[in-house]
Structure formats: C-alpha cells, structure tokens
Coordinates of N, CA, C and O in Angstrom, one line a residue:
X1 N 0.7 -0.9 -0.2 CA 0.1 0.1 0.0 C 0.9 1.6 0.1 O 2.1 1.1 0.5
X2 N 0.3 2.7 -0.7 CA 1.0 3.6 -0.8 C 0.9 4.3 0.6 O -0.4 4.2 1.1
X3 N 1.9 5.5 1.0 CA 0.9 6.1 2.0 C 0.0 7.3 1.7 O -0.7 7.6 2.4
X4 N -0.3 7.5 0.7 CA -1.5 8.6 0.3 C -2.5 7.7 0.9 O -3.8 8.6 0.5
X5 N -2.9 6.3 0.7 CA -3.9 5.9 1.0 C -4.0 5.6 2.5 O -5.2 4.6 2.9
X6 N -3.6 6.0 3.2 CA -3.4 6.0 4.7 C -4.2 6.8 5.4 O -4.3 8.3 4.7
X7 N -5.3 6.5 5.9 CA -5.7 7.2 7.2 C -5.2 8.1 7.8 O -4.8 7.4 8.6
X8 N -5.7 9.4 8.3 CA -5.7 10.2 9.7 C -5.3 9.4 10.9 O -6.7 8.7 10.9
X9 N -4.8 9.3 11.7 CA -4.4 8.6 13.0 C -4.1 7.5 12.9 O -3.5 6.5 14.0
X10 N -3.5 6.9 11.8 CA -2.8 5.4 11.7 C -1.3 5.8 11.5 O -0.2 6.5 11.0
X11 N -0.5 4.5 11.9 CA 0.7 4.6 12.2 C 1.1 3.5 10.8 O 0.7 2.3 10.7
X12 N 2.2 3.8 10.4 CA 2.5 2.5 9.2 C 4.0 3.0 9.4 O 5.0 3.5 9.6
X13 N 4.8 1.8 8.8 CA 6.3 1.7 8.7 C 6.8 1.9 6.9 O 6.0 1.2 6.0
X14 N 7.5 2.5 7.0 CA 8.4 2.7 5.4 C 9.0 1.1 5.0 O 10.2 0.9 5.8
X15 N 8.7 0.9 3.8 CA 9.4 -0.5 3.4 C 10.1 -0.1 2.3 O 11.4 0.0 2.4
X16 N 10.1 0.6 1.4 CA 10.8 1.6 0.4 C 10.2 3.0 -0.5 O 9.1 3.1 -0.4
X17 N 10.8 3.2 -1.0 CA 10.4 4.4 -1.7 C 11.0 4.6 -3.7 O 11.9 3.9 -3.7
X18 N 9.8 4.6 -4.2 CA 10.1 4.2 -5.6 C 10.7 5.6 -6.0 O 10.7 6.4 -5.4
X19 N 11.1 5.2 -7.5 CA 11.8 6.0 -7.5 C 11.1 7.6 -7.8 O 9.8 7.5 -8.5
X20 N 12.1 8.7 -8.0 CA 11.1 10.0 -7.9 C 12.2 11.3 -8.1 O 12.9 11.0 -7.7
X21 N 12.0 12.2 -8.4 CA 12.9 13.5 -8.3 C 12.9 14.0 -6.8 O 13.9 14.1 -6.8
X22 N 12.4 13.4 -5.8 CA 12.2 13.7 -4.7 C 12.9 12.4 -3.4 O 12.9 13.0 -2.6
X23 N 13.2 11.4 -4.3 CA 13.4 10.4 -3.4 C 14.8 10.6 -2.3 O 14.9 10.3 -1.1
X24 N 15.9 11.2 -3.4 CA 17.0 11.4 -2.5 C 16.6 12.8 -1.2 O 16.9 12.2 -0.1
X25 N 15.4 13.9 -1.4 CA 15.1 14.7 -0.6 C 14.7 13.6 0.8 O 14.5 14.4 1.6
X26 N 13.7 13.1 0.5 CA 12.5 12.7 1.3 C 13.4 11.5 2.2 O 13.3 11.9 3.5
X27 N 14.6 10.9 2.0 CA 15.1 10.1 2.2 C 16.0 10.8 3.5 O 16.6 10.3 4.9
X28 N 16.3 12.2 2.9 CA 17.8 12.4 4.0 C 16.5 13.3 5.0 O 17.3 14.0 5.7
X29 N 15.3 13.6 4.6 CA 14.6 13.8 5.9 C 13.9 12.8 7.0 O 13.2 13.2 7.3
X30 N 14.5 11.7 6.5 CA 14.4 10.6 7.5 C 13.1 9.6 7.2 O 12.8 8.4 7.9
X31 N 12.7 9.7 6.0 CA 12.0 8.7 5.3 C 12.7 7.2 4.3 O 12.6 7.4 3.1
X32 N 12.9 6.7 5.6 CA 14.1 5.6 5.1 C 13.3 4.5 5.5 O 12.5 4.0 6.0
X33 N 13.6 3.1 4.9 CA 13.1 1.9 5.1 C 13.1 1.4 6.6 O 13.9 2.0 7.1
X34 N 11.9 1.6 7.5 CA 12.1 1.0 8.9 C 11.3 1.8 9.1 O 11.2 1.9 10.7
X35 N 11.1 3.3 9.0 CA 10.6 4.4 10.1 C 9.3 4.2 10.3 O 8.7 4.0 9.2
X36 N 8.7 4.8 11.4 CA 7.6 4.5 11.7 C 6.7 6.2 11.3 O 7.6 6.5 11.8
X37 N 6.0 5.6 10.8 CA 5.6 7.3 10.1 C 3.8 7.5 10.7 O 3.3 6.6 11.1
X38 N 3.2 8.1 11.4 CA 2.1 8.9 11.6 C 1.6 9.7 10.7 O 1.6 10.8 10.8
X39 N 0.4 9.2 10.4 CA -0.8 10.0 9.4 C -1.3 11.2 10.3 O -2.5 10.6 11.3
X40 N -1.3 12.6 10.3 CA -2.2 13.4 11.1 C -3.4 13.6 10.8 O -4.5 13.7 11.3
X41 N -3.1 14.8 9.2 CA -4.3 14.7 8.7 C -4.1 15.3 7.3 O -3.2 15.1 7.0
X42 N -5.3 15.5 6.7 CA -5.4 16.1 5.5 C -5.6 17.2 5.3 O -6.7 17.7 6.3
X43 N -5.5 18.0 4.2 CA -6.0 19.3 4.2 C -7.5 19.5 3.8 O -7.9 18.3 3.2
X44 N -8.0 20.0 3.8 CA -9.9 20.2 3.8 C -10.3 19.8 2.1 O -11.2 18.8 2.0
X45 N -9.2 19.9 1.4 CA -9.4 19.1 0.0 C -9.0 17.8 -0.2 O -8.8 17.4 -1.8
X46 N -8.2 17.8 0.9 CA -7.3 16.0 0.8 C -5.6 16.6 0.4 O -5.3 15.4 0.9
X47 N -5.2 17.6 -0.1 CA -4.3 17.6 -1.2 C -3.7 18.8 0.1 O -4.2 20.2 -0.2
X48 N -2.3 19.2 0.7 CA -1.3 17.8 1.3 C -2.0 17.4 2.3 O -2.8 17.4 3.0
X49 N -1.0 16.2 2.8 CA -1.1 15.5 3.8 C 0.0 15.6 4.9 O 1.0 15.9 4.4
X50 N -0.5 15.6 6.1 CA 0.5 16.2 7.3 C 0.9 14.9 8.0 O -0.1 13.7 8.4
X51 N 2.4 14.6 8.4 CA 2.5 13.1 8.8 C 3.8 13.8 9.7 O 4.3 14.9 9.8
X52 N 3.7 12.4 10.8 CA 4.5 13.0 12.2 C 5.7 11.6 11.6 O 5.6 10.6 11.4
X53 N 7.2 12.3 11.7 CA 8.3 11.4 11.2 C 9.6 12.0 12.1 O 9.7 13.0 12.3
X54 N 9.6 10.8 12.8 CA 10.9 10.8 14.1 C 10.1 12.1 15.0 O 9.0 12.1 15.8
X55 N 11.0 13.5 15.2 CA 10.8 14.4 15.8 C 9.7 15.5 15.1 O 9.9 16.7 15.6
X56 N 9.6 15.6 13.9 CA 9.0 16.8 13.4 C 8.0 16.5 12.6 O 7.2 15.6 11.8
X57 N 7.0 17.2 11.9 CA 5.7 17.1 11.3 C 6.1 17.8 9.8 O 7.0 18.3 9.5
X58 N 5.5 16.9 8.8 CA 5.8 17.0 7.1 C 4.8 17.3 6.5 O 3.7 16.3 6.7
X59 N 4.7 18.3 5.7 CA 3.4 18.4 4.7 C 4.1 17.6 3.4 O 5.1 17.8 3.0
X60 N 2.7 16.7 2.8 CA 3.5 16.1 1.8 C 2.7 16.2 0.7 O 1.3 15.9 1.0
X61 N 2.6 16.3 -0.6 CA 1.7 16.4 -1.7 C 1.3 15.1 -2.0 O 2.1 14.0 -1.7
X62 N 0.1 14.7 -2.3 CA -0.7 13.3 -2.9 C 0.4 12.5 -3.7 O 0.5 11.3 -3.5
X63 N 0.5 13.5 -4.5 CA 1.6 12.4 -5.6 C 3.1 11.9 -5.4 O 3.5 11.2 -5.6
X64 N 3.3 12.8 -4.3 CA 4.6 12.3 -3.6 C 4.3 11.6 -2.7 O 5.1 10.5 -2.8
X65 N 3.3 11.5 -1.9 CA 3.2 10.3 -1.2 C 2.8 8.8 -1.8 O 3.2 7.8 -1.3
X66 N 2.6 9.3 -2.8 CA 1.9 7.9 -3.5 C 3.7 7.0 -4.2 O 3.2 5.8 -4.1
X67 N 4.4 7.7 -3.7 CA 5.6 7.3 -4.1 C 6.6 6.1 -2.7 O 7.3 5.7 -3.4
X68 N 5.4 6.5 -1.9 CA 6.5 5.6 -0.7 C 5.2 4.7 -0.3 O 4.7 4.8 0.0
X69 N 6.2 3.3 -0.2 CA 5.2 2.1 -0.2 C 5.5 2.2 1.3 O 6.6 2.0 1.9
X70 N 4.4 1.5 2.3 CA 4.5 1.6 3.9 C 3.2 0.2 3.6 O 3.0 -0.7 2.9
X71 N 3.4 0.1 5.0 CA 2.8 -1.4 5.5 C 2.4 -0.9 7.0 O 3.0 -0.5 7.5
X72 N 1.3 -1.9 7.7 CA 0.9 -1.5 8.6 C 1.9 -1.8 10.1 O 2.7 -2.6 9.8
X73 N 2.0 -1.1 11.0 CA 2.4 -1.5 11.8 C 2.0 -2.7 12.9 O 1.1 -2.6 12.7
X74 N 2.9 -3.2 13.6 CA 2.2 -4.6 14.3 C 2.1 -4.3 15.7 O 2.0 -2.8 16.3

C-alpha cells in the first residue's frame, strides 16, 4: 500500500521509496525503510497531507506520498 491511501490517525512503517525526483530529499528527511510514520491529517480538499516523522511534522503532496510504499505497524 502507498502512503497516500493511509487514513488520518494511522501509523505505518516505510518499506521503500519508488523512484522519483524527490526520493533523495525524502530519504535525507528521515523517510528511510523501517521508519514509523503517523498520518496526522489531510487538508480540507485532501491535498497535502500532514505526517509525523521521527521528531517533526511534514506536509506531503499526495502525488509524492504515492511514491512511498508502507505497511501497517504491528
């Protein structure tokens, strides 16, 4: 499943990032395999979404979140 399909309030684990122009930048911001992400909320029209990564919050556009493959946390 990809990050853009995760509902607010859910926590997921990053499996891998698909190739995109932002891949290196996202990885440098802590979105690496194994990282736990919590989806905080989406904007009123759905784009962008806010996530919590490590010790900070990050806003991502849905088309960028679509490149992040995640799995549910146990």
